[in-house]
mmCIF file of C-alpha atoms in Angstrom:
data_model
loop_
_atom_site.group_PDB
_atom_site.id
_atom_site.type_symbol
_atom_site.label_atom_id
_atom_site.label_comp_id
_atom_site.label_asym_id
_atom_site.label_seq_id
_atom_site.Cartn_x
_atom_site.Cartn_y
_atom_site.Cartn_z
ATOM 1 C CA UNK U 1 77.127 7.238 242.306
ATOM 2 C CA UNK U 2 76.380 8.689 238.740
ATOM 3 C CA UNK U 3 80.087 8.103 237.761
ATOM 4 C CA UNK U 4 79.928 4.574 238.989
ATOM 5 C CA UNK U 5 76.918 4.073 237.239
ATOM 6 C CA UNK U 6 78.374 5.647 234.043
ATOM 7 C CA UNK U 7 81.423 3.405 234.230
ATOM 8 C CA UNK U 8 79.268 0.218 234.420
ATOM 9 C CA UNK U 9 76.967 1.342 231.769
ATOM 10 C CA UNK U 10 80.162 2.049 229.354
ATOM 11 C CA UNK U 11 81.784 -1.422 230.368
ATOM 12 C CA UNK U 12 78.412 -3.259 229.507
ATOM 13 C CA UNK U 13 78.096 -1.347 226.127
ATOM 14 C CA UNK U 14 81.637 -2.033 225.529
ATOM 15 C CA UNK U 15 81.390 -5.881 225.937
ATOM 16 C CA UNK U 16 78.099 -6.019 223.890
ATOM 17 C CA UNK U 17 79.684 -4.234 220.882
ATOM 18 C CA UNK U 18 82.539 -6.542 220.882
ATOM 19 C CA UNK U 19 80.210 -9.240 220.384
ATOM 20 C CA UNK U 20 79.323 -7.565 216.799
ATOM 21 C CA UNK U 21 81.609 -6.767 214.387
ATOM 22 C CA UNK U 22 82.605 -3.643 212.376
ATOM 23 C CA UNK U 23 81.570 -4.149 208.788
ATOM 24 C CA UNK U 24 84.711 -2.868 207.145
ATOM 25 C CA UNK U 25 86.314 0.456 207.172
ATOM 26 C CA UNK U 26 84.222 3.807 207.193
ATOM 27 C CA UNK U 27 82.416 4.691 204.165
ATOM 28 C CA UNK U 28 83.402 8.633 203.096
ATOM 29 C CA UNK U 29 80.778 9.867 200.782
ATOM 30 C CA UNK U 30 79.586 13.237 199.637
ATOM 31 C CA UNK U 31 78.614 15.943 197.082
ATOM 32 C CA UNK U 32 80.252 19.238 196.179
ATOM 33 C CA UNK U 33 80.171 22.088 193.467
ATOM 34 C CA UNK U 34 82.534 25.014 193.755
ATOM 35 C CA UNK U 35 82.491 27.695 191.005
ATOM 36 C CA UNK U 36 84.007 31.141 190.504
ATOM 37 C CA UNK U 37 82.456 33.480 188.002
ATOM 38 C CA UNK U 38 82.940 37.066 186.562
ATOM 39 C CA UNK U 39 80.574 39.347 184.529
ATOM 40 C CA UNK U 40 79.944 43.096 183.951
ATOM 41 C CA UNK U 41 76.435 42.463 184.858
ATOM 42 C CA UNK U 42 75.273 41.971 188.429
ATOM 43 C CA UNK U 43 75.365 38.105 188.967
ATOM 44 C CA UNK U 44 72.153 36.649 190.159
ATOM 45 C CA UNK U 45 70.221 33.585 189.721
ATOM 46 C CA UNK U 46 68.042 33.741 186.585
ATOM 47 C CA UNK U 47 64.411 32.994 187.189
ATOM 48 C CA UNK U 48 61.165 34.698 187.049
ATOM 49 C CA UNK U 49 60.599 37.244 189.762
ATOM 50 C CA UNK U 50 57.508 34.988 190.937
ATOM 51 C CA UNK U 51 59.140 31.592 190.474
ATOM 52 C CA UNK U 52 59.643 29.259 193.070
ATOM 53 C CA UNK U 53 61.308 26.586 190.751
ATOM 54 C CA UNK U 54 64.922 27.128 189.155
ATOM 55 C CA UNK U 55 63.141 26.444 185.863
ATOM 56 C CA UNK U 56 65.693 27.623 183.395
ATOM 57 C CA UNK U 57 68.019 25.218 184.390
ATOM 58 C CA UNK U 58 70.762 24.946 187.148
ATOM 59 C CA UNK U 59 73.765 24.674 184.953
ATOM 60 C CA UNK U 60 75.820 27.777 185.594
ATOM 61 C CA UNK U 61 72.942 29.074 187.539
ATOM 62 C CA UNK U 62 73.376 28.009 191.246
ATOM 63 C CA UNK U 63 75.468 28.536 194.165
ATOM 64 C CA UNK U 64 78.317 26.726 195.771
ATOM 65 C CA UNK U 65 77.606 23.682 198.156
ATOM 66 C CA UNK U 66 79.346 20.945 199.765
ATOM 67 C CA UNK U 67 78.238 17.876 201.967
ATOM 68 C CA UNK U 68 80.479 15.227 203.475
ATOM 69 C CA UNK U 69 79.390 12.142 205.135
ATOM 70 C CA UNK U 70 81.125 9.216 207.213
ATOM 71 C CA UNK U 71 79.182 5.908 207.744
ATOM 72 C CA UNK U 72 80.216 2.962 209.815
ATOM 73 C CA UNK U 73 78.431 -0.393 209.597
ATOM 74 C CA UNK U 74 78.190 -3.147 212.227
ATOM 75 C CA UNK U 75 77.148 -6.593 211.766
ATOM 76 C CA UNK U 76 75.782 -9.239 214.264
ATOM 77 C CA UNK U 77 74.520 -12.221 212.780
ATOM 78 C CA UNK U 78 71.876 -11.285 210.306
ATOM 79 C CA UNK U 79 71.546 -7.903 211.693
ATOM 80 C CA UNK U 80 73.027 -4.736 210.030
ATOM 81 C CA UNK U 81 73.440 -1.454 211.598
ATOM 82 C CA UNK U 82 74.971 1.760 210.514
ATOM 83 C CA UNK U 83 75.928 5.389 211.986
ATOM 84 C CA UNK U 84 76.030 8.200 209.682
ATOM 85 C CA UNK U 85 77.376 11.715 210.122
ATOM 86 C CA UNK U 86 77.149 14.513 207.665
ATOM 87 C CA UNK U 87 78.393 17.975 207.810
ATOM 88 C CA UNK U 88 77.622 20.571 204.928
ATOM 89 C CA UNK U 89 78.571 24.083 204.144
ATOM 90 C CA UNK U 90 77.980 26.672 201.087
ATOM 91 C CA UNK U 91 81.513 27.674 201.495
ATOM 92 C CA UNK U 92 81.026 31.308 201.529
ATOM 93 C CA UNK U 93 83.482 31.738 204.560
ATOM 94 C CA UNK U 94 87.223 32.011 204.006
ATOM 95 C CA UNK U 95 87.718 29.766 206.829
ATOM 96 C CA UNK U 96 84.187 27.718 206.653
ATOM 97 C CA UNK U 97 83.846 28.091 210.244
ATOM 98 C CA UNK U 98 80.878 30.086 210.528
ATOM 99 C CA UNK U 99 78.889 28.495 207.898
ATOM 100 C CA UNK U 100 79.599 24.990 208.718
ATOM 101 C CA UNK U 101 76.758 22.659 209.756
ATOM 102 C CA UNK U 102 75.579 19.332 211.000
ATOM 103 C CA UNK U 103 73.321 18.214 208.241
ATOM 104 C CA UNK U 104 72.721 14.572 209.466
ATOM 105 C CA UNK U 105 73.301 12.461 212.530
ATOM 106 C CA UNK U 106 71.408 9.116 212.404
ATOM 107 C CA UNK U 107 71.640 5.507 212.892
ATOM 108 C CA UNK U 108 69.711 2.446 212.416
ATOM 109 C CA UNK U 109 69.584 -1.291 211.571
ATOM 110 C CA UNK U 110 67.650 -4.007 209.556
ATOM 111 C CA UNK U 111 67.722 -7.859 209.858
ATOM 112 C CA UNK U 112 66.161 -7.304 213.032
ATOM 113 C CA UNK U 113 62.732 -8.773 212.433
ATOM 114 C CA UNK U 114 62.653 -12.301 210.775
ATOM 115 C CA UNK U 115 59.090 -11.508 209.008
ATOM 116 C CA UNK U 116 60.552 -8.007 207.634
ATOM 117 C CA UNK U 117 64.348 -8.723 206.966
ATOM 118 C CA UNK U 118 64.690 -5.629 204.997
ATOM 119 C CA UNK U 119 62.864 -3.280 207.379
ATOM 120 C CA UNK U 120 65.271 -0.339 208.694
ATOM 121 C CA UNK U 121 64.623 1.092 212.049
ATOM 122 C CA UNK U 122 66.165 4.480 212.290
ATOM 123 C CA UNK U 123 66.508 7.529 214.675
ATOM 124 C CA UNK U 124 68.431 11.008 214.499
ATOM 125 C CA UNK U 125 68.572 13.819 212.131
ATOM 126 C CA UNK U 126 68.635 12.941 208.453
ATOM 127 C CA UNK U 127 67.506 13.847 205.065
ATOM 128 C CA UNK U 128 64.503 11.941 204.730
ATOM 129 C CA UNK U 129 61.287 11.901 202.052
ATOM 130 C CA UNK U 130 63.137 13.803 199.545
ATOM 131 C CA UNK U 131 61.695 14.050 195.864
ATOM 132 C CA UNK U 132 64.122 16.302 193.776
ATOM 133 C CA UNK U 133 64.053 17.540 190.066
ATOM 134 C CA UNK U 134 67.191 17.080 187.906
ATOM 135 C CA UNK U 135 67.860 20.186 185.925
ATOM 136 C CA UNK U 136 65.721 22.337 188.232
ATOM 137 C CA UNK U 137 67.302 20.941 191.721
ATOM 138 C CA UNK U 138 63.716 21.471 192.811
ATOM 139 C CA UNK U 139 62.399 19.620 196.100
ATOM 140 C CA UNK U 140 58.907 18.467 195.190
ATOM 141 C CA UNK U 141 58.821 17.005 198.647
ATOM 142 C CA UNK U 142 61.055 16.912 201.624
ATOM 143 C CA UNK U 143 60.677 15.545 205.314
ATOM 144 C CA UNK U 144 64.080 16.519 206.529
ATOM 145 C CA UNK U 145 64.570 16.817 210.461
ATOM 146 C CA UNK U 146 65.223 15.347 213.618
ATOM 147 C CA UNK U 147 63.039 12.131 214.073
ATOM 148 C CA UNK U 148 62.491 8.420 213.799
ATOM 149 C CA UNK U 149 60.874 5.857 211.621
ATOM 150 C CA UNK U 150 60.833 2.421 209.838
ATOM 151 C CA UNK U 151 61.587 2.143 206.125
ATOM 152 C CA UNK U 152 61.163 -0.814 203.649
ATOM 153 C CA UNK U 153 58.376 -2.647 205.237
ATOM 154 C CA UNK U 154 57.242 -5.426 202.851
ATOM 155 C CA UNK U 155 53.503 -4.984 202.209
ATOM 156 C CA UNK U 156 53.178 -7.567 199.511
ATOM 157 C CA UNK U 157 52.521 -4.849 196.778
ATOM 158 C CA UNK U 158 55.580 -2.499 197.269
ATOM 159 C CA UNK U 159 57.290 -1.304 200.298
ATOM 160 C CA UNK U 160 56.092 1.225 202.838
ATOM 161 C CA UNK U 161 58.079 3.755 204.876
ATOM 162 C CA UNK U 162 56.705 5.308 207.940
ATOM 163 C CA UNK U 163 58.364 8.255 209.636
ATOM 164 C CA UNK U 164 58.071 11.076 212.218
ATOM 165 C CA UNK U 165 60.417 14.261 211.775
ATOM 166 C CA UNK U 166 60.270 17.634 213.272
ATOM 167 C CA UNK U 167 61.765 21.167 212.364
ATOM 168 C CA UNK U 168 65.002 22.300 214.284
ATOM 169 C CA UNK U 169 67.566 20.262 215.821
ATOM 170 C CA UNK U 170 65.693 17.870 218.307
ATOM 171 C CA UNK U 171 66.017 17.537 221.830
ATOM 172 C CA UNK U 172 67.816 20.418 223.505
ATOM 173 C CA UNK U 173 67.215 23.122 220.831
ATOM 174 C CA UNK U 174 65.598 25.935 222.547
ATOM 175 C CA UNK U 175 63.769 27.120 219.473
ATOM 176 C CA UNK U 176 62.126 23.702 219.499
ATOM 177 C CA UNK U 177 62.106 22.575 223.106
ATOM 178 C CA UNK U 178 58.593 21.475 222.918
ATOM 179 C CA UNK U 179 58.637 19.955 219.471
ATOM 180 C CA UNK U 180 56.630 22.632 217.979
ATOM 181 C CA UNK U 181 56.291 21.625 214.276
ATOM 182 C CA UNK U 182 55.972 17.996 213.614
ATOM 183 C CA UNK U 183 55.567 15.880 210.560
ATOM 184 C CA UNK U 184 54.265 12.511 210.000
ATOM 185 C CA UNK U 185 55.123 10.783 206.859
ATOM 186 C CA UNK U 186 53.892 7.832 204.540
ATOM 187 C CA UNK U 187 55.567 6.515 201.506
ATOM 188 C CA UNK U 188 54.329 3.737 199.574
ATOM 189 C CA UNK U 189 56.840 2.851 196.965
ATOM 190 C CA UNK U 190 58.355 0.522 194.672
ATOM 191 C CA UNK U 191 54.957 -0.479 193.278
ATOM 192 C CA UNK U 192 56.016 -2.491 190.147
ATOM 193 C CA UNK U 193 54.247 -1.750 186.802
ATOM 194 C CA UNK U 194 55.440 -4.149 184.298
ATOM 195 C CA UNK U 195 59.121 -4.774 183.807
ATOM 196 C CA UNK U 196 60.459 -1.210 184.022
ATOM 197 C CA UNK U 197 57.696 0.860 185.534
ATOM 198 C CA UNK U 198 56.959 1.781 189.092
ATOM 199 C CA UNK U 199 54.301 3.850 191.256
ATOM 200 C CA UNK U 200 55.086 5.829 194.407
ATOM 201 C CA UNK U 201 52.692 7.608 196.745
ATOM 202 C CA UNK U 202 53.624 9.855 199.602
ATOM 203 C CA UNK U 203 51.638 11.482 202.250
ATOM 204 C CA UNK U 204 52.950 14.216 204.711
ATOM 205 C CA UNK U 205 50.766 15.682 207.772
ATOM 206 C CA UNK U 206 52.387 18.431 209.689
ATOM 207 C CA UNK U 207 51.013 19.822 212.895
ATOM 208 C CA UNK U 208 51.919 22.357 215.418
ATOM 209 C CA UNK U 209 52.155 22.168 219.105
ATOM 210 C CA UNK U 210 52.878 24.451 222.033
ATOM 211 C CA UNK U 211 53.630 28.085 221.306
ATOM 212 C CA UNK U 212 53.689 27.342 217.585
ATOM 213 C CA UNK U 213 50.211 26.088 217.784
ATOM 214 C CA UNK U 214 49.038 29.007 219.606
ATOM 215 C CA UNK U 215 50.531 31.405 217.083
ATOM 216 C CA UNK U 216 48.518 29.906 214.115
ATOM 217 C CA UNK U 217 44.645 29.330 213.417
ATOM 218 C CA UNK U 218 45.727 27.027 210.595
ATOM 219 C CA UNK U 219 48.182 25.022 212.748
ATOM 220 C CA UNK U 220 48.099 21.770 210.390
ATOM 221 C CA UNK U 221 49.238 21.014 206.905
ATOM 222 C CA UNK U 222 48.983 18.378 204.277
ATOM 223 C CA UNK U 223 50.922 17.075 201.242
ATOM 224 C CA UNK U 224 49.907 14.467 198.891
ATOM 225 C CA UNK U 225 52.398 13.301 196.211
ATOM 226 C CA UNK U 226 52.020 10.537 193.305
ATOM 227 C CA UNK U 227 54.672 9.657 190.571
ATOM 228 C CA UNK U 228 55.221 7.271 187.851
ATOM 229 C CA UNK U 229 58.743 6.278 186.679
ATOM 230 C CA UNK U 230 59.313 4.187 183.451
ATOM 231 C CA UNK U 231 62.322 2.822 182.312
ATOM 232 C CA UNK U 232 62.899 2.790 178.536
ATOM 233 C CA UNK U 233 65.290 1.082 176.338
ATOM 234 C CA UNK U 234 67.415 4.420 175.729
ATOM 235 C CA UNK U 235 66.606 6.281 178.930
ATOM 236 C CA UNK U 236 63.931 6.829 181.500
ATOM 237 C CA UNK U 237 61.194 9.346 182.525
ATOM 238 C CA UNK U 238 59.147 10.317 185.417
ATOM 239 C CA UNK U 239 55.775 12.240 185.927
ATOM 240 C CA UNK U 240 54.602 13.518 189.227
ATOM 241 C CA UNK U 241 51.841 15.429 190.618
ATOM 242 C CA UNK U 242 51.544 17.203 194.131
ATOM 243 C CA UNK U 243 48.858 18.864 196.240
ATOM 244 C CA UNK U 244 49.624 20.827 199.389
ATOM 245 C CA UNK U 245 47.490 22.811 201.896
ATOM 246 C CA UNK U 246 48.089 25.967 204.015
ATOM 247 C CA UNK U 247 51.708 26.215 205.469
ATOM 248 C CA UNK U 248 52.914 23.344 203.152
ATOM 249 C CA UNK U 249 51.655 25.328 200.127
ATOM 250 C CA UNK U 250 53.685 28.461 201.061
ATOM 251 C CA UNK U 251 57.079 26.994 202.434
ATOM 252 C CA UNK U 252 59.736 27.181 199.904
ATOM 253 C CA UNK U 253 61.561 24.036 201.184
ATOM 254 C CA UNK U 254 58.505 21.983 200.320
ATOM 255 C CA UNK U 255 58.496 20.297 203.841
ATOM 256 C CA UNK U 256 55.039 20.490 205.573
ATOM 257 C CA UNK U 257 57.151 20.269 208.649
ATOM 258 C CA UNK U 258 59.685 22.984 208.386
ATOM 259 C CA UNK U 259 59.664 25.859 210.603
ATOM 260 C CA UNK U 260 56.629 28.034 209.811
ATOM 261 C CA UNK U 261 57.949 31.256 211.200
ATOM 262 C CA UNK U 262 58.380 32.603 207.655
ATOM 263 C CA UNK U 263 54.731 31.577 206.729
ATOM 264 C CA UNK U 264 51.527 33.791 206.869
ATOM 265 C CA UNK U 265 48.272 32.714 208.664
ATOM 266 C CA UNK U 266 46.373 32.144 205.746
ATOM 267 C CA UNK U 267 44.273 29.667 203.899
ATOM 268 C CA UNK U 268 46.401 28.280 200.912
ATOM 269 C CA UNK U 269 46.532 25.467 198.221
ATOM 270 C CA UNK U 270 49.242 24.642 196.142
ATOM 271 C CA UNK U 271 49.121 22.194 192.675
ATOM 272 C CA UNK U 272 52.070 21.120 191.075
ATOM 273 C CA UNK U 273 52.969 18.677 187.917
ATOM 274 C CA UNK U 274 56.540 17.790 187.205
ATOM 275 C CA UNK U 275 58.301 15.962 184.458
ATOM 276 C CA UNK U 276 62.020 14.815 184.511
ATOM 277 C CA UNK U 277 63.724 12.242 182.121
ATOM 278 C CA UNK U 278 66.672 11.431 180.037
ATOM 279 C CA UNK U 279 67.268 9.868 176.612
ATOM 280 C CA UNK U 280 70.409 8.624 175.142
ATOM 281 C CA UNK U 281 71.234 9.028 171.321
ATOM 282 C CA UNK U 282 73.818 6.370 171.132
ATOM 283 C CA UNK U 283 76.829 5.772 173.366
ATOM 284 C CA UNK U 284 78.194 9.361 173.339
ATOM 285 C CA UNK U 285 75.392 11.685 173.138
ATOM 286 C CA UNK U 286 72.544 12.054 175.916
ATOM 287 C CA UNK U 287 69.880 14.753 176.889
ATOM 288 C CA UNK U 288 68.401 15.402 180.124
ATOM 289 C CA UNK U 289 65.000 17.386 180.300
ATOM 290 C CA UNK U 290 62.594 18.938 182.922
ATOM 291 C CA UNK U 291 59.231 20.536 182.691
ATOM 292 C CA UNK U 292 57.178 21.955 185.679
ATOM 293 C CA UNK U 293 53.866 23.609 186.465
ATOM 294 C CA UNK U 294 52.962 25.163 189.790
ATOM 295 C CA UNK U 295 49.941 26.975 191.078
ATOM 296 C CA UNK U 296 49.541 28.527 194.576
ATOM 297 C CA UNK U 297 46.274 29.854 195.698
ATOM 298 C CA UNK U 298 45.985 31.979 198.735
ATOM 299 C CA UNK U 299 42.904 33.233 200.693
ATOM 300 C CA UNK U 300 43.072 35.869 203.447
ATOM 301 C CA UNK U 301 42.953 33.989 207.033
ATOM 302 C CA UNK U 302 44.127 35.870 210.439
ATOM 303 C CA UNK U 303 46.523 37.582 208.133
ATOM 304 C CA UNK U 304 46.196 39.009 204.742
ATOM 305 C CA UNK U 305 47.935 37.060 201.854
ATOM 306 C CA UNK U 306 50.821 38.614 199.965
ATOM 307 C CA UNK U 307 49.201 37.309 196.722
ATOM 308 C CA UNK U 308 46.193 35.814 195.603
ATOM 309 C CA UNK U 309 47.173 33.684 192.791
ATOM 310 C CA UNK U 310 50.841 32.733 191.629
ATOM 311 C CA UNK U 311 51.360 30.382 188.435
ATOM 312 C CA UNK U 312 54.558 29.233 186.772
ATOM 313 C CA UNK U 313 55.431 27.134 183.991
ATOM 314 C CA UNK U 314 58.747 26.208 182.885
ATOM 315 C CA UNK U 315 60.984 23.977 180.575
ATOM 316 C CA UNK U 316 64.697 23.130 180.396
ATOM 317 C CA UNK U 317 66.893 20.691 178.349
ATOM 318 C CA UNK U 318 70.616 19.679 178.440
ATOM 319 C CA UNK U 319 71.895 17.779 175.509
ATOM 320 C CA UNK U 320 75.712 16.673 175.952
ATOM 321 C CA UNK U 321 77.943 14.921 173.484
ATOM 322 C CA UNK U 322 81.060 13.297 174.426
ATOM 323 C CA UNK U 323 84.177 13.650 172.157
ATOM 324 C CA UNK U 324 86.052 11.022 173.921
ATOM 325 C CA UNK U 325 86.432 9.319 177.146
ATOM 326 C CA UNK U 326 87.227 12.386 179.005
ATOM 327 C CA UNK U 327 85.820 15.564 176.970
ATOM 328 C CA UNK U 328 82.287 16.597 176.500
ATOM 329 C CA UNK U 329 80.441 19.802 175.373
ATOM 330 C CA UNK U 330 77.096 20.551 176.927
ATOM 331 C CA UNK U 331 74.450 22.940 176.235
ATOM 332 C CA UNK U 332 71.639 23.799 178.767
ATOM 333 C CA UNK U 333 68.559 26.118 177.535
ATOM 334 C CA UNK U 334 65.434 26.989 179.773
ATOM 335 C CA UNK U 335 62.531 28.973 179.405
ATOM 336 C CA UNK U 336 60.091 30.097 182.670
ATOM 337 C CA UNK U 337 56.881 32.230 182.717
ATOM 338 C CA UNK U 338 55.687 33.178 186.167
ATOM 339 C CA UNK U 339 52.658 35.397 187.059
ATOM 340 C CA UNK U 340 51.419 36.842 190.245
ATOM 341 C CA UNK U 341 47.863 38.524 190.261
ATOM 342 C CA UNK U 342 48.048 39.293 186.771
ATOM 343 C CA UNK U 343 51.716 40.704 186.724
ATOM 344 C CA UNK U 344 54.105 38.749 184.592
ATOM 345 C CA UNK U 345 57.702 37.795 184.875
ATOM 346 C CA UNK U 346 59.405 35.693 182.316
ATOM 347 C CA UNK U 347 63.198 34.481 182.066
ATOM 348 C CA UNK U 348 65.404 32.430 179.774
ATOM 349 C CA UNK U 349 68.944 31.139 179.889
ATOM 350 C CA UNK U 350 71.449 29.345 177.845
ATOM 351 C CA UNK U 351 74.467 28.024 179.019
ATOM 352 C CA UNK U 352 77.447 26.515 176.902
ATOM 353 C CA UNK U 353 79.827 24.494 179.078
ATOM 354 C CA UNK U 354 82.982 22.564 177.995
ATOM 355 C CA UNK U 355 83.493 19.580 180.299
ATOM 356 C CA UNK U 356 86.577 17.478 181.504
ATOM 357 C CA UNK U 357 85.045 14.391 183.366
ATOM 358 C CA UNK U 358 86.202 10.968 184.341
ATOM 359 C CA UNK U 359 84.230 8.980 181.876
ATOM 360 C CA UNK U 360 82.013 9.389 179.054
ATOM 361 C CA UNK U 361 78.684 9.421 180.557
ATOM 362 C CA UNK U 362 76.412 12.414 181.442
ATOM 363 C CA UNK U 363 76.638 11.802 185.024
ATOM 364 C CA UNK U 364 80.356 10.675 185.321
ATOM 365 C CA UNK U 365 81.921 12.734 188.131
ATOM 366 C CA UNK U 366 84.170 14.363 189.056
ATOM 367 C CA UNK U 367 83.685 17.037 186.409
ATOM 368 C CA UNK U 368 85.522 20.309 185.572
ATOM 369 C CA UNK U 369 83.591 22.763 183.696
ATOM 370 C CA UNK U 370 84.276 26.019 181.738
ATOM 371 C CA UNK U 371 81.221 27.864 181.010
ATOM 372 C CA UNK U 372 79.298 30.715 179.406
ATOM 373 C CA UNK U 373 75.862 31.856 180.328
ATOM 374 C CA UNK U 374 73.715 34.108 178.914
ATOM 375 C CA UNK U 375 69.897 35.029 179.848
ATOM 376 C CA UNK U 376 67.465 37.859 180.911
ATOM 377 C CA UNK U 377 64.676 38.380 183.097
ATOM 378 C CA UNK U 378 61.711 40.497 181.877
ATOM 379 C CA UNK U 379 59.058 41.824 184.593
ATOM 380 C CA UNK U 380 56.175 43.870 183.894
ATOM 381 C CA UNK U 381 56.727 47.367 184.925
ATOM 382 C CA UNK U 382 60.453 46.793 185.738
ATOM 383 C CA UNK U 383 63.580 47.347 183.873
ATOM 384 C CA UNK U 384 64.638 44.330 181.850
ATOM 385 C CA UNK U 385 67.700 42.303 183.773
ATOM 386 C CA UNK U 386 70.348 40.836 181.353
ATOM 387 C CA UNK U 387 73.372 38.620 182.212
ATOM 388 C CA UNK U 388 76.089 37.543 180.536
ATOM 389 C CA UNK U 389 79.220 35.682 182.445
ATOM 390 C CA UNK U 390 81.676 33.083 182.289
ATOM 391 C CA UNK U 391 82.788 30.673 185.072
ATOM 392 C CA UNK U 392 84.687 27.548 186.023
ATOM 393 C CA UNK U 393 83.343 24.755 188.267
ATOM 394 C CA UNK U 394 84.113 21.462 189.863
ATOM 395 C CA UNK U 395 81.339 19.192 190.750
ATOM 396 C CA UNK U 396 81.570 15.633 192.305
ATOM 397 C CA UNK U 397 79.752 13.006 194.184
ATOM 398 C CA UNK U 398 81.255 9.573 195.546
#
């Protein structure tokens, strides 16, 4: 009976699908960077020992990473649906077989409601609610996970996203069989200010259930985020602020709903201010910049804090000049000061990179880089760490 029912269900689904049409060929998109480096020094990421943010800049100061997505669209009248599958890997394994992962698997559609033609209803596992710094590659916010939601609801002034995600791999994952860490997300965005300005407000609320709830006294967390982005005649800038409580304040992924297993049961607060932007100096020269301030305060709860106060400040700039359509030279310089309970750790880095890229814009990709890096980390009561290295990298998004 089960097989007969399944056969009927497949036949009905096939007939229904035939009424809609595939919206073109599948779209292959992705991002990747892969580098090799050599040095007489121990190679490690340069940042202050108490820093959360890669504040001195990411150029020549990050690991390998790749992610590849296939997307297929479907249309039926005014309705537009899609399915999306992404695999990712750091590429450390010679065969990639033991490091490849399912990063995203989700689908959704819009054009479903006449009163909300842009509302996108989705379910599955996806990157969600991300706010990311440029030169630091720091996620100020993230709501990645398995879940469901509706995006781009027209509320008159701006648009609204409502989502529910949870840590782990969703139904069937023995580690999250009872949906132990959940996150509810609200994103009010595209609030126009003048011709080129826009405001955005985010709120994430995380709560634990089941065994995870029993494991913590502080079994909920909050995140508040606000940003203002301004377009300029020769560039743009974004100024953002964030406040987090408890587990969210201590989770490096900056997702209130990620797995809390590595977070202590304490009372914590986090405050952050973040600046990103870019400016063009004519057609062939441009500069990106990034600045950050982050403070985390911790008080003993059922467990003791690893620290009481953690502070960091950082600034990085990356000017780049294009000599012609395909050749450019970039310099990235950054400084970071970190402190934990009165003990300091500062870092600085300078990267010189000769680029060969597909166009004469700073963000033209693919790009092949040959670079040299020098920098240091100086921590109280510890030997100074120095690094000089050379490397080559390919980076692309498409």
